[in-house]
Every structure is written in C-alpha cells, then in structure tokens.
Amino acid sequence: IVENKEAYFLFMKQSPFTLDDLIKFSYETITSLGEKLFIIYQILQGIIFSHSKGIVHGNLTPESVLLGEKYWVTLTHFTFPSG
C-alpha cells in the first residue's frame, strides 16, 4: 500500500480472470458445488470484513470479483465518497 495526502494505492498480483469471464466464457469449468460455494463464501466474507471496517463496496458486480489460482477471490473497484 502506498499513500499520500490525497489517495491510497494498493498494488497486487494480477488475477488471470474475473467472475464475469468465468460466467460468460467458461461456466462449465466449475462443475463442483464445493467450488461454487467456495467462491460465494469468499465474496460474502469480503463484504462482511469490509463492512466491519466501515467500507461499503458500492458496486459489486462480476467484473469486480477477481479469481486467482484455485478460485481465490479478490474484490476490487471499491468506490469511496469524495470530499
């Protein structure tokens, strides 16, 4: 994390695809109910954690859910009020 007086910047490893990519182009890739539930669980845990810190995502969409190796989830595209 890099910060200055005006903004915070978070640098992270790039994920190979988004949940949107998975839904549109390779939905059949995830066949097990366990994998699907794992993705849903991680999204919910991310929302719960951010809300516990007073942060609301504001625009959670499949494009803002990054999927890494073995379907590890990263939530992105948080919106923060200005001013």
mmCIF file of C-alpha atoms in Angstrom:
data_model
loop_
_atom_site.group_PDB
_atom_site.id
_atom_site.type_symbol
_atom_site.label_atom_id
_atom_site.label_comp_id
_atom_site.label_asym_id
_atom_site.label_seq_id
_atom_site.Cartn_x
_atom_site.Cartn_y
_atom_site.Cartn_z
ATOM 1 C CA ILE A 1 0.000 0.000 0.000
ATOM 2 C CA VAL A 2 1.282 3.437 -0.951
ATOM 3 C CA GLU A 3 -0.368 6.544 0.402
ATOM 4 C CA ASN A 4 -0.077 10.280 0.085
ATOM 5 C CA LYS A 5 -2.213 13.177 1.296
ATOM 6 C CA GLU A 6 -4.791 12.638 -1.429
ATOM 7 C CA ALA A 7 -5.063 8.906 -2.059
ATOM 8 C CA TYR A 8 -4.139 5.345 -1.171
ATOM 9 C CA PHE A 9 -2.796 2.967 -3.788
ATOM 10 C CA LEU A 10 -2.820 -0.804 -3.426
ATOM 11 C CA PHE A 11 -0.640 -2.890 -5.692
ATOM 12 C CA MET A 12 -1.357 -6.589 -6.062
ATOM 13 C CA LYS A 13 -0.634 -9.521 -8.291
ATOM 14 C CA GLN A 14 -2.810 -9.601 -11.386
ATOM 15 C CA SER A 15 -5.514 -12.260 -11.409
ATOM 16 C CA PRO A 16 -5.962 -14.374 -14.528
ATOM 17 C CA PHE A 17 -9.703 -13.724 -14.860
ATOM 18 C CA THR A 18 -12.839 -12.251 -13.319
ATOM 19 C CA LEU A 19 -16.068 -13.870 -12.237
ATOM 20 C CA ASP A 20 -17.618 -12.207 -15.297
ATOM 21 C CA ASP A 21 -15.119 -14.004 -17.556
ATOM 22 C CA LEU A 22 -15.967 -17.297 -15.917
ATOM 23 C CA ILE A 23 -19.731 -16.783 -16.289
ATOM 24 C CA LYS A 24 -19.566 -15.614 -19.920
ATOM 25 C CA PHE A 25 -16.862 -17.799 -21.400
ATOM 26 C CA SER A 26 -16.263 -20.905 -19.331
ATOM 27 C CA TYR A 27 -19.122 -21.512 -16.926
ATOM 28 C CA GLU A 28 -18.711 -25.277 -17.364
ATOM 29 C CA THR A 29 -15.186 -25.028 -15.891
ATOM 30 C CA ILE A 30 -16.563 -25.104 -12.355
ATOM 31 C CA THR A 31 -18.547 -28.286 -12.066
ATOM 32 C CA SER A 32 -18.364 -28.988 -8.355
ATOM 33 C CA LEU A 33 -20.840 -27.457 -5.945
ATOM 34 C CA GLY A 34 -17.965 -27.110 -3.475
ATOM 35 C CA GLU A 35 -16.015 -24.801 -5.826
ATOM 36 C CA LYS A 36 -19.101 -22.653 -6.440
ATOM 37 C CA LEU A 37 -19.823 -22.399 -2.729
ATOM 38 C CA PHE A 38 -16.155 -21.563 -2.056
ATOM 39 C CA ILE A 39 -16.362 -18.568 -4.409
ATOM 40 C CA ILE A 40 -19.658 -17.384 -2.876
ATOM 41 C CA TYR A 41 -18.290 -17.843 0.647
ATOM 42 C CA GLN A 42 -15.211 -15.733 -0.112
ATOM 43 C CA ILE A 43 -17.305 -12.940 -1.656
ATOM 44 C CA LEU A 44 -19.551 -12.864 1.410
ATOM 45 C CA GLN A 45 -16.558 -12.888 3.777
ATOM 46 C CA GLY A 46 -15.027 -9.987 1.855
ATOM 47 C CA ILE A 47 -18.253 -7.994 2.158
ATOM 48 C CA ILE A 48 -18.590 -8.809 5.856
ATOM 49 C CA PHE A 49 -14.971 -7.795 6.519
ATOM 50 C CA SER A 50 -15.174 -4.536 4.597
ATOM 51 C CA HIS A 51 -18.462 -3.611 6.285
ATOM 52 C CA SER A 52 -16.884 -4.310 9.692
ATOM 53 C CA LYS A 53 -14.270 -1.677 8.781
ATOM 54 C CA GLY A 54 -16.948 0.817 7.709
ATOM 55 C CA ILE A 55 -16.284 0.306 3.998
ATOM 56 C CA VAL A 56 -19.150 -0.295 1.585
ATOM 57 C CA HIS A 57 -18.259 -1.594 -1.878
ATOM 58 C CA GLY A 58 -20.955 0.399 -3.665
ATOM 59 C CA ASN A 59 -20.924 -1.505 -6.966
ATOM 60 C CA LEU A 60 -20.312 -5.224 -6.561
ATOM 61 C CA THR A 61 -20.513 -6.866 -9.983
ATOM 62 C CA PRO A 62 -18.968 -9.990 -11.539
ATOM 63 C CA GLU A 63 -16.357 -7.696 -13.142
ATOM 64 C CA SER A 64 -15.195 -6.552 -9.697
ATOM 65 C CA VAL A 65 -14.589 -10.105 -8.454
ATOM 66 C CA LEU A 66 -11.129 -11.302 -9.489
ATOM 67 C CA LEU A 67 -10.419 -15.021 -9.444
ATOM 68 C CA GLY A 68 -6.918 -16.339 -8.963
ATOM 69 C CA GLU A 69 -5.430 -19.780 -8.805
ATOM 70 C CA LYS A 70 -7.774 -22.371 -7.327
ATOM 71 C CA TYR A 71 -10.565 -19.757 -7.387
ATOM 72 C CA TRP A 72 -9.207 -17.475 -4.647
ATOM 73 C CA VAL A 73 -11.283 -14.295 -4.712
ATOM 74 C CA THR A 74 -10.167 -10.645 -4.617
ATOM 75 C CA LEU A 75 -12.766 -7.870 -4.524
ATOM 76 C CA THR A 76 -11.875 -4.744 -6.495
ATOM 77 C CA HIS A 77 -13.353 -1.482 -7.791
ATOM 78 C CA PHE A 78 -14.336 -0.089 -4.413
ATOM 79 C CA THR A 79 -15.873 3.382 -4.625
ATOM 80 C CA PHE A 80 -15.160 5.950 -1.953
ATOM 81 C CA PRO A 81 -17.062 9.180 -1.466
ATOM 82 C CA SER A 82 -15.019 12.255 -2.206
ATOM 83 C CA GLY A 83 -14.808 15.284 -0.005
#
